[in-house]
Every structure is written in C-alpha cells, then in structure tokens.
Amino acid sequence: MKNILLALLVTTGLFAANHVVDQKGKTFIPHAISVAVGDTITFKNSDPFAHNAYTDDEANEFDIGMQSPKIDVKVTVKAAGTFNVECAIHPNMLLEVTAK
Ligand SMILES: [Cu+2]
C-alpha cells in the first residue's frame, strides 16, 4: 500500500524538483544542469530584452516562444537523455541538460 501511494506521489509530481536557469548577459546561467525525469526547469529572463529557449530533442521537445524580461516560464523534463537547449534569438546561447 505504501509503495502504491509513493508511486502515485511521484507520478503526480509532488516529489519533482524545480531547477532555475537564468538568462543574463545573453548566457544561460548555469550553462549545464542535471535533472531527473519529471523535474521542471524554470527559465528566468534577467536581461532587459527578450529571450527564448527551445530544444529539438525529440523526447523532450519544447519551445517557450518569445520570453519578455522578468517573465518566468516553466517546462517539464519528460525523458532521460542529454540534450541542448538554445535561444532562437541569440544563437550563441547554449544550455546542456542531462536528465536521468
Ligand atoms: Cu536569448
């Protein structure tokens, strides 16, 4: 019974961690993170101009669109693997996510 309850809590995300990644000086800070499947990543924007964050990774594909300054956007990591997140506006920005 306890195991069933635990599984339920995990799948409903109550134990999921949130990882904050700031976008500042046209850089993802930090530039690499390790997460667990089911965790969330909150993208902040501390620059005075718009950013974006997207990945082409098939299992974790997302695109947060145009992210205005001071707006937070949260995404959920869906699958294990290592993938890159980039900013469509500033091609030199790179974040490496390792999901286990
Ligand atoms: Cu950017």
GROMACS .gro file of N, CA, C and O and ligand atoms in nm:
model
  401
    1MET      N    1   0.083  -0.121   0.000
    1MET     CA    2   0.000   0.000   0.000
    1MET      C    3   0.087   0.126   0.000
    1MET      O    4   0.063   0.219  -0.074
    2LYS      N    5   0.190   0.125   0.083
    2LYS     CA    6   0.279   0.243   0.088
    2LYS      C    7   0.347   0.266  -0.047
    2LYS      O    8   0.367   0.378  -0.090
    3ASN      N    9   0.385   0.154  -0.113
    3ASN     CA   10   0.452   0.167  -0.241
    3ASN      C   11   0.360   0.227  -0.347
    3ASN      O   12   0.403   0.304  -0.431
    4ILE      N   13   0.235   0.186  -0.341
    4ILE     CA   14   0.138   0.241  -0.436
    4ILE      C   15   0.122   0.391  -0.415
    4ILE      O   16   0.123   0.470  -0.508
    5LEU      N   17   0.112   0.429  -0.289
    5LEU     CA   18   0.099   0.572  -0.256
    5LEU      C   19   0.222   0.650  -0.303
    5LEU      O   20   0.210   0.758  -0.361
    6LEU      N   21   0.339   0.592  -0.280
    6LEU     CA   22   0.463   0.656  -0.321
    6LEU      C   23   0.467   0.675  -0.472
    6LEU      O   24   0.500   0.783  -0.521
    7ALA      N   25   0.429   0.569  -0.546
    7ALA     CA   26   0.428   0.577  -0.691
    7ALA      C   27   0.332   0.685  -0.738
    7ALA      O   28   0.360   0.759  -0.833
    8LEU      N   29   0.220   0.695  -0.670
    8LEU     CA   30   0.121   0.796  -0.705
    8LEU      C   31   0.177   0.937  -0.685
    8LEU      O   32   0.162   1.025  -0.769
    9LEU      N   33   0.247   0.956  -0.572
    9LEU     CA   34   0.305   1.087  -0.541
    9LEU      C   35   0.411   1.124  -0.644
    9LEU      O   36   0.420   1.239  -0.686
   10VAL      N   37   0.491   1.025  -0.684
   10VAL     CA   38   0.597   1.052  -0.781
   10VAL      C   39   0.537   1.089  -0.916
   10VAL      O   40   0.576   1.187  -0.978
   11THR      N   41   0.438   1.010  -0.960
   11THR     CA   42   0.382   1.036  -1.093
   11THR      C   43   0.300   1.165  -1.096
   11THR      O   44   0.284   1.224  -1.201
   12THR      N   45   0.251   1.208  -0.982
   12THR     CA   46   0.175   1.334  -0.981
   12THR      C   47   0.267   1.454  -0.963
   12THR      O   48   0.222   1.567  -0.961
   13GLY      N   49   0.398   1.427  -0.949
   13GLY     CA   50   0.494   1.536  -0.950
   13GLY      C   51   0.517   1.603  -0.815
   13GLY      O   52   0.584   1.705  -0.806
   14LEU      N   53   0.464   1.545  -0.709
   14LEU     CA   54   0.481   1.609  -0.579
   14LEU      C   55   0.627   1.607  -0.532
   14LEU      O   56   0.668   1.689  -0.453
   15PHE      N   57   0.703   1.508  -0.581
   15PHE     CA   58   0.843   1.499  -0.542
   15PHE      C   59   0.937   1.557  -0.648
   15PHE      O   60   1.057   1.549  -0.636
   16ALA      N   61   0.883   1.612  -0.752
   16ALA     CA   62   0.966   1.666  -0.859
   16ALA      C   63   1.038   1.792  -0.811
   16ALA      O   64   0.982   1.872  -0.737
   17ALA      N   65   1.162   1.806  -0.855
   17ALA     CA   66   1.239   1.925  -0.820
   17ALA      C   67   1.226   2.029  -0.931
   17ALA      O   68   1.198   1.995  -1.046
   18ASN      N   69   1.245   2.153  -0.893
   18ASN     CA   70   1.246   2.261  -0.992
   18ASN      C   71   1.388   2.317  -1.001
   18ASN      O   72   1.454   2.339  -0.901
   19HIS      N   73   1.434   2.336  -1.124
   19HIS     CA   74   1.569   2.388  -1.147
   19HIS      C   75   1.557   2.524  -1.215
   19HIS      O   76   1.491   2.536  -1.318
   20VAL      N   77   1.620   2.624  -1.156
   20VAL     CA   78   1.609   2.759  -1.211
   20VAL      C   79   1.729   2.788  -1.301
   20VAL      O   80   1.844   2.770  -1.262
   21VAL      N   81   1.699   2.830  -1.423
   21VAL     CA   82   1.803   2.871  -1.517
   21VAL      C   83   1.775   3.015  -1.556
   21VAL      O   84   1.667   3.046  -1.608
   22ASP      N   85   1.871   3.102  -1.527
   22ASP     CA   86   1.853   3.243  -1.561
   22ASP      C   87   1.910   3.270  -1.700
   22ASP      O   88   1.999   3.198  -1.746
   23GLN      N   89   1.856   3.368  -1.765
   23GLN     CA   90   1.913   3.415  -1.892
   23GLN      C   91   1.959   3.558  -1.866
   23GLN      O   92   1.879   3.648  -1.846
   24LYS      N   93   2.092   3.574  -1.863
   24LYS     CA   94   2.150   3.702  -1.825
   24LYS      C   95   2.277   3.725  -1.906
   24LYS      O   96   2.361   3.634  -1.914
   25GLY      N   97   2.294   3.842  -1.963
   25GLY     CA   98   2.412   3.871  -2.044
   25GLY      C   99   2.421   3.779  -2.163
   25GLY      O  100   2.529   3.738  -2.204
   26LYS      N  101   2.302   3.744  -2.218
   26LYS     CA  102   2.294   3.652  -2.333
   26LYS      C  103   2.361   3.518  -2.302
   26LYS      O  104   2.430   3.460  -2.387
   27THR      N  105   2.344   3.472  -2.177
   27THR     CA  106   2.402   3.344  -2.134
   27THR      C  107   2.301   3.271  -2.047
   27THR      O  108   2.232   3.334  -1.968
   28PHE      N  109   2.294   3.138  -2.064
   28PHE     CA  110   2.217   3.058  -1.970
   28PHE      C  111   2.303   3.038  -1.846
   28PHE      O  112   2.419   2.994  -1.856
   29ILE      N  113   2.248   3.068  -1.729
   29ILE     CA  114   2.319   3.052  -1.602
   29ILE      C  115   2.238   2.962  -1.510
   29ILE      O  116   2.129   3.002  -1.470
   30PRO      N  117   2.287   2.842  -1.473
   30PRO     CA  118   2.414   2.783  -1.521
   30PRO      C  119   2.400   2.736  -1.665
   30PRO      O  120   2.290   2.735  -1.720
   31HIS      N  121   2.512   2.695  -1.725
   31HIS     CA  122   2.507   2.652  -1.866
   31HIS      C  123   2.492   2.501  -1.879
   31HIS      O  124   2.483   2.450  -1.992
   32ALA      N  125   2.491   2.431  -1.765
   32ALA     CA  126   2.468   2.286  -1.767
   32ALA      C  127   2.397   2.246  -1.638
   32ALA      O  128   2.433   2.294  -1.530
   33ILE      N  129   2.295   2.161  -1.648
   33ILE     CA  130   2.223   2.114  -1.530
   33ILE      C  131   2.196   1.965  -1.541
   33ILE      O  132   2.184   1.911  -1.651
   34SER      N  133   2.187   1.901  -1.425
   34SER     CA  134   2.148   1.761  -1.417
   34SER      C  135   2.013   1.755  -1.349
   34SER      O  136   1.995   1.814  -1.241
   35VAL      N  137   1.918   1.685  -1.410
   35VAL     CA  138   1.782   1.679  -1.358
   35VAL      C  139   1.733   1.535  -1.358
   35VAL      O  140   1.796   1.447  -1.416
   36ALA      N  141   1.619   1.514  -1.296
   36ALA     CA  142   1.552   1.384  -1.303
   36ALA      C  143   1.430   1.398  -1.393
   36ALA      O  144   1.373   1.507  -1.404
   37VAL      N  145   1.394   1.289  -1.458
   37VAL     CA  146   1.273   1.290  -1.540
   37VAL      C  147   1.155   1.327  -1.451
   37VAL      O  148   1.141   1.274  -1.341
   38GLY      N  149   1.074   1.420  -1.494
   38GLY     CA  150   0.961   1.468  -1.416
   38GLY      C  151   0.990   1.601  -1.347
   38GLY      O  152   0.898   1.669  -1.304
   39ASP      N  153   1.119   1.636  -1.337
   39ASP     CA  154   1.155   1.766  -1.280
   39ASP      C  155   1.113   1.879  -1.374
   39ASP      O  156   1.090   1.857  -1.492
   40THR      N  157   1.108   1.998  -1.319
   40THR     CA  158   1.077   2.114  -1.402
   40THR      C  159   1.199   2.206  -1.409
   40THR      O  160   1.285   2.206  -1.321
   41ILE      N  161   1.205   2.281  -1.516
   41ILE     CA  162   1.307   2.386  -1.534
   41ILE      C  163   1.232   2.519  -1.548
   41ILE      O  164   1.144   2.532  -1.632
   42THR      N  165   1.267   2.613  -1.462
   42THR     CA  166   1.209   2.747  -1.474
   42THR      C  167   1.311   2.838  -1.540
   42THR      O  168   1.421   2.856  -1.489
   43PHE      N  169   1.274   2.891  -1.656
   43PHE     CA  170   1.360   2.986  -1.725
   43PHE      C  171   1.324   3.127  -1.681
   43PHE      O  172   1.209   3.169  -1.692
   44LYS      N  173   1.423   3.198  -1.628
   44LYS     CA  174   1.405   3.339  -1.593
   44LYS      C  175   1.471   3.425  -1.701
   44LYS      O  176   1.554   3.376  -1.778
   45ASN      N  177   1.434   3.548  -1.706
   45ASN     CA  178   1.499   3.641  -1.800
   45ASN      C  179   1.536   3.767  -1.726
   45ASN      O  180   1.452   3.852  -1.699
   46SER      N  181   1.666   3.778  -1.691
   46SER     CA  182   1.715   3.895  -1.618
   46SER      C  183   1.773   4.001  -1.711
   46SER      O  184   1.826   4.102  -1.664
   47ASP      N  185   1.768   3.978  -1.840
   47ASP     CA  186   1.814   4.078  -1.936
   47ASP      C  187   1.700   4.176  -1.968
   47ASP      O  188   1.583   4.143  -1.949
   48PRO      N  189   1.735   4.295  -2.017
   48PRO     CA  190   1.630   4.394  -2.049
   48PRO      C  191   1.570   4.374  -2.189
   48PRO      O  192   1.509   4.465  -2.243
   49PHE      N  193   1.591   4.257  -2.246
   49PHE     CA  194   1.537   4.228  -2.379
   49PHE      C  195   1.488   4.083  -2.383
   49PHE      O  196   1.516   4.005  -2.292
   50ALA      N  197   1.416   4.048  -2.487
   50ALA     CA  198   1.352   3.917  -2.495
   50ALA      C  199   1.452   3.805  -2.521
   50ALA      O  200   1.556   3.825  -2.585
   51HIS      N  201   1.421   3.688  -2.466
   51HIS     CA  202   1.495   3.566  -2.495
   51HIS      C  203   1.397   3.458  -2.541
   51HIS      O  204   1.276   3.482  -2.554
   52ASN      N  205   1.451   3.339  -2.560
   52ASN     CA  206   1.372   3.221  -2.598
   52ASN      C  207   1.448   3.101  -2.544
   52ASN      O  208   1.567   3.111  -2.513
   53ALA      N  209   1.383   2.989  -2.533
   53ALA     CA  210   1.450   2.863  -2.500
   53ALA      C  211   1.374   2.753  -2.572
   53ALA      O  212   1.252   2.747  -2.565
   54TYR      N  213   1.450   2.671  -2.643
   54TYR     CA  214   1.386   2.561  -2.715
   54TYR      C  215   1.485   2.446  -2.727
   54TYR      O  216   1.607   2.466  -2.715
   55THR      N  217   1.432   2.327  -2.749
   55THR     CA  218   1.517   2.215  -2.783
   55THR      C  219   1.453   2.136  -2.897
   55THR      O  220   1.330   2.128  -2.906
   56ASP      N  221   1.538   2.082  -2.980
   56ASP     CA  222   1.491   1.996  -3.089
   56ASP      C  223   1.494   1.849  -3.048
   56ASP      O  224   1.460   1.762  -3.127
   57ASP      N  225   1.538   1.822  -2.923
   57ASP     CA  226   1.542   1.684  -2.875
   57ASP      C  227   1.403   1.621  -2.890
   57ASP      O  228   1.304   1.675  -2.841
   58GLU      N  229   1.396   1.509  -2.957
   58GLU     CA  230   1.265   1.451  -2.991
   58GLU      C  231   1.181   1.418  -2.869
   58GLU      O  232   1.060   1.443  -2.864
   59ALA      N  233   1.245   1.360  -2.766
   59ALA     CA  234   1.170   1.314  -2.649
   59ALA      C  235   1.132   1.428  -2.554
   59ALA      O  236   1.039   1.415  -2.475
   60ASN      N  237   1.203   1.537  -2.561
   60ASN     CA  238   1.178   1.648  -2.468
   60ASN      C  239   1.142   1.778  -2.538
   60ASN      O  240   1.154   1.886  -2.479
   61GLU      N  241   1.101   1.770  -2.660
   61GLU     CA  242   1.082   1.890  -2.742
   61GLU      C  243   0.995   1.997  -2.673
   61GLU      O  244   0.887   1.968  -2.623
   62PHE      N  245   1.047   2.120  -2.669
   62PHE     CA  246   0.966   2.234  -2.623
   62PHE      C  247   1.019   2.362  -2.686
   62PHE      O  248   1.132   2.366  -2.737
   63ASP      N  249   0.937   2.463  -2.686
   63ASP     CA  250   0.975   2.596  -2.735
   63ASP      C  251   0.892   2.696  -2.657
   63ASP      O  252   0.769   2.698  -2.671
   64ILE      N  253   0.957   2.776  -2.571
   64ILE     CA  254   0.880   2.865  -2.484
   64ILE      C  255   0.839   2.994  -2.554
   64ILE      O  256   0.774   3.079  -2.494
   65GLY      N  257   0.879   3.009  -2.681
   65GLY     CA  258   0.838   3.128  -2.756
   65GLY      C  259   0.913   3.252  -2.711
   65GLY      O  260   1.019   3.243  -2.651
   66MET      N  261   0.857   3.368  -2.740
   66MET     CA  262   0.919   3.495  -2.704
   66MET      C  263   0.902   3.519  -2.555
   66MET      O  264   0.791   3.529  -2.506
   67GLN      N  265   1.017   3.523  -2.483
   67GLN     CA  266   1.014   3.540  -2.338
   67GLN      C  267   1.056   3.682  -2.303
   67GLN      O  268   1.173   3.718  -2.310
   68SER      N  269   0.961   3.762  -2.259
   68SER     CA  270   0.988   3.901  -2.224
   68SER      C  271   1.070   3.909  -2.095
   68SER      O  272   1.070   3.816  -2.015
   69PRO      N  273   1.139   4.022  -2.072
   69PRO     CA  274   1.215   4.041  -1.948
   69PRO      C  275   1.127   4.020  -1.825
   69PRO      O  276   1.010   4.057  -1.824
   70LYS      N  277   1.186   3.960  -1.723
   70LYS     CA  278   1.123   3.938  -1.591
   70LYS      C  279   1.007   3.837  -1.593
   70LYS      O  280   0.938   3.820  -1.493
   71ILE      N  281   0.986   3.772  -1.705
   71ILE     CA  282   0.882   3.669  -1.712
   71ILE      C  283   0.946   3.533  -1.690
   71ILE      O  284   1.050   3.503  -1.748
   72ASP      N  285   0.885   3.450  -1.604
   72ASP     CA  286   0.932   3.313  -1.581
   72ASP      C  287   0.849   3.215  -1.662
   72ASP      O  288   0.728   3.228  -1.668
   73VAL      N  289   0.916   3.117  -1.720
   73VAL     CA  290   0.846   3.012  -1.794
   73VAL      C  291   0.897   2.877  -1.746
   73VAL      O  292   1.018   2.855  -1.738
   74LYS      N  293   0.805   2.787  -1.715
   74LYS     CA  294   0.842   2.657  -1.659
   74LYS      C  295   0.813   2.547  -1.761
   74LYS      O  296   0.706   2.546  -1.822
   75VAL      N  297   0.907   2.454  -1.776
   75VAL     CA  298   0.885   2.337  -1.862
   75VAL      C  299   0.914   2.211  -1.780
   75VAL      O  300   0.987   2.216  -1.681
   76THR      N  301   0.857   2.099  -1.822
   76THR     CA  302   0.878   1.971  -1.753
   76THR      C  303   0.966   1.881  -1.837
   76THR      O  304   0.947   1.869  -1.959
   77VAL      N  305   1.066   1.819  -1.773
   77VAL     CA  306   1.153   1.724  -1.843
   77VAL      C  307   1.082   1.590  -1.851
   77VAL      O  308   1.044   1.532  -1.750
   78LYS      N  309   1.064   1.541  -1.975
   78LYS     CA  310   0.978   1.424  -1.996
   78LYS      C  311   1.055   1.293  -2.012
   78LYS      O  312   1.001   1.185  -1.986
   79ALA      N  313   1.180   1.299  -2.056
   79ALA     CA  314   1.250   1.175  -2.088
   79ALA      C  315   1.398   1.186  -2.054
   79ALA      O  316   1.456   1.295  -2.053
   80ALA      N  317   1.459   1.071  -2.027
   80ALA     CA  318   1.602   1.067  -1.994
   80ALA      C  319   1.686   1.093  -2.118
   80ALA      O  320   1.645   1.065  -2.230
   81GLY      N  321   1.805   1.145  -2.093
   81GLY     CA  322   1.897   1.172  -2.204
   81GLY      C  323   1.967   1.304  -2.183
   81GLY      O  324   1.939   1.376  -2.088
   82THR      N  325   2.062   1.332  -2.271
   82THR     CA  326   2.131   1.460  -2.268
   82THR      C  327   2.091   1.539  -2.392
   82THR      O  328   2.094   1.485  -2.503
   83PHE      N  329   2.050   1.661  -2.369
   83PHE     CA  330   2.008   1.742  -2.485
   83PHE      C  331   2.046   1.889  -2.464
   83PHE      O  332   2.068   1.935  -2.352
   84ASN      N  333   2.054   1.960  -2.575
   84ASN     CA  334   2.089   2.101  -2.571
   84ASN      C  335   1.964   2.188  -2.580
   84ASN      O  336   1.869   2.155  -2.651
   85VAL      N  337   1.967   2.296  -2.504
   85VAL     CA  338   1.863   2.399  -2.514
   85VAL      C  339   1.930   2.524  -2.569
   85VAL      O  340   2.039   2.562  -2.525
   86GLU      N  341   1.866   2.586  -2.667
   86GLU     CA  342   1.921   2.707  -2.727
   86GLU      C  343   1.820   2.820  -2.725
   86GLU      O  344   1.702   2.799  -2.700
   87CYS      N  345   1.868   2.940  -2.751
   87CYS     CA  346   1.782   3.057  -2.764
   87CYS      C  347   1.771   3.090  -2.912
   87CYS      O  348   1.874   3.111  -2.978
   88ALA      N  349   1.650   3.096  -2.964
   88ALA     CA  350   1.631   3.120  -3.107
   88ALA      C  351   1.672   3.262  -3.147
   88ALA      O  352   1.698   3.289  -3.264
   89ILE      N  353   1.679   3.352  -3.049
   89ILE     CA  354   1.713   3.492  -3.079
   89ILE      C  355   1.864   3.514  -3.076
   89ILE      O  356   1.919   3.592  -3.153
   90HIS      N  357   1.932   3.443  -2.985
   90HIS     CA  358   2.077   3.456  -2.969
   90HIS      C  359   2.142   3.319  -2.988
   90HIS      O  360   2.152   3.241  -2.891
   91PRO      N  361   2.184   3.288  -3.109
   91PRO     CA  362   2.232   3.153  -3.143
   91PRO      C  363   2.353   3.105  -3.063
   91PRO      O  364   2.381   2.986  -3.061
   92ASN      N  365   2.424   3.196  -2.996
   92ASN     CA  366   2.541   3.153  -2.919
   92ASN      C  367   2.505   3.103  -2.780
   92ASN      O  368   2.590   3.051  -2.708
   93MET      N  369   2.379   3.119  -2.740
   93MET     CA  370   2.338   3.074  -2.606
   93MET      C  371   2.317   2.924  -2.607
   93MET      O  372   2.251   2.870  -2.695
   94LEU      N  373   2.375   2.857  -2.507
   94LEU     CA  374   2.364   2.710  -2.503
   94LEU      C  375   2.352   2.661  -2.358
   94LEU      O  376   2.427   2.701  -2.271
   95LEU      N  377   2.254   2.574  -2.337
   95LEU     CA  378   2.234   2.508  -2.208
   95LEU      C  379   2.234   2.359  -2.233
   95LEU      O  380   2.164   2.311  -2.324
   96GLU      N  381   2.315   2.284  -2.157
   96GLU     CA  382   2.314   2.138  -2.169
   96GLU      C  383   2.238   2.078  -2.052
   96GLU      O  384   2.271   2.103  -1.936
   97VAL      N  385   2.137   1.998  -2.084
   97VAL     CA  386   2.055   1.933  -1.981
   97VAL      C  387   2.082   1.783  -1.983
   97VAL      O  388   2.074   1.719  -2.088
   98THR      N  389   2.120   1.728  -1.868
   98THR     CA  390   2.134   1.584  -1.854
   98THR      C  391   2.022   1.535  -1.766
   98THR      O  392   2.011   1.574  -1.649
   99ALA      N  393   1.934   1.452  -1.823
   99ALA     CA  394   1.818   1.401  -1.749
   99ALA      C  395   1.833   1.252  -1.724
   99ALA      O  396   1.864   1.176  -1.816
  100LYS      N  397   1.812   1.211  -1.598
  100LYS     CA  398   1.825   1.069  -1.561
  100LYS      C  399   1.694   1.018  -1.505
  100LYS      O  400   1.618   1.092  -1.448
  101CU      CU  401   1.847   3.495  -2.598
   0.00000   0.00000   0.00000
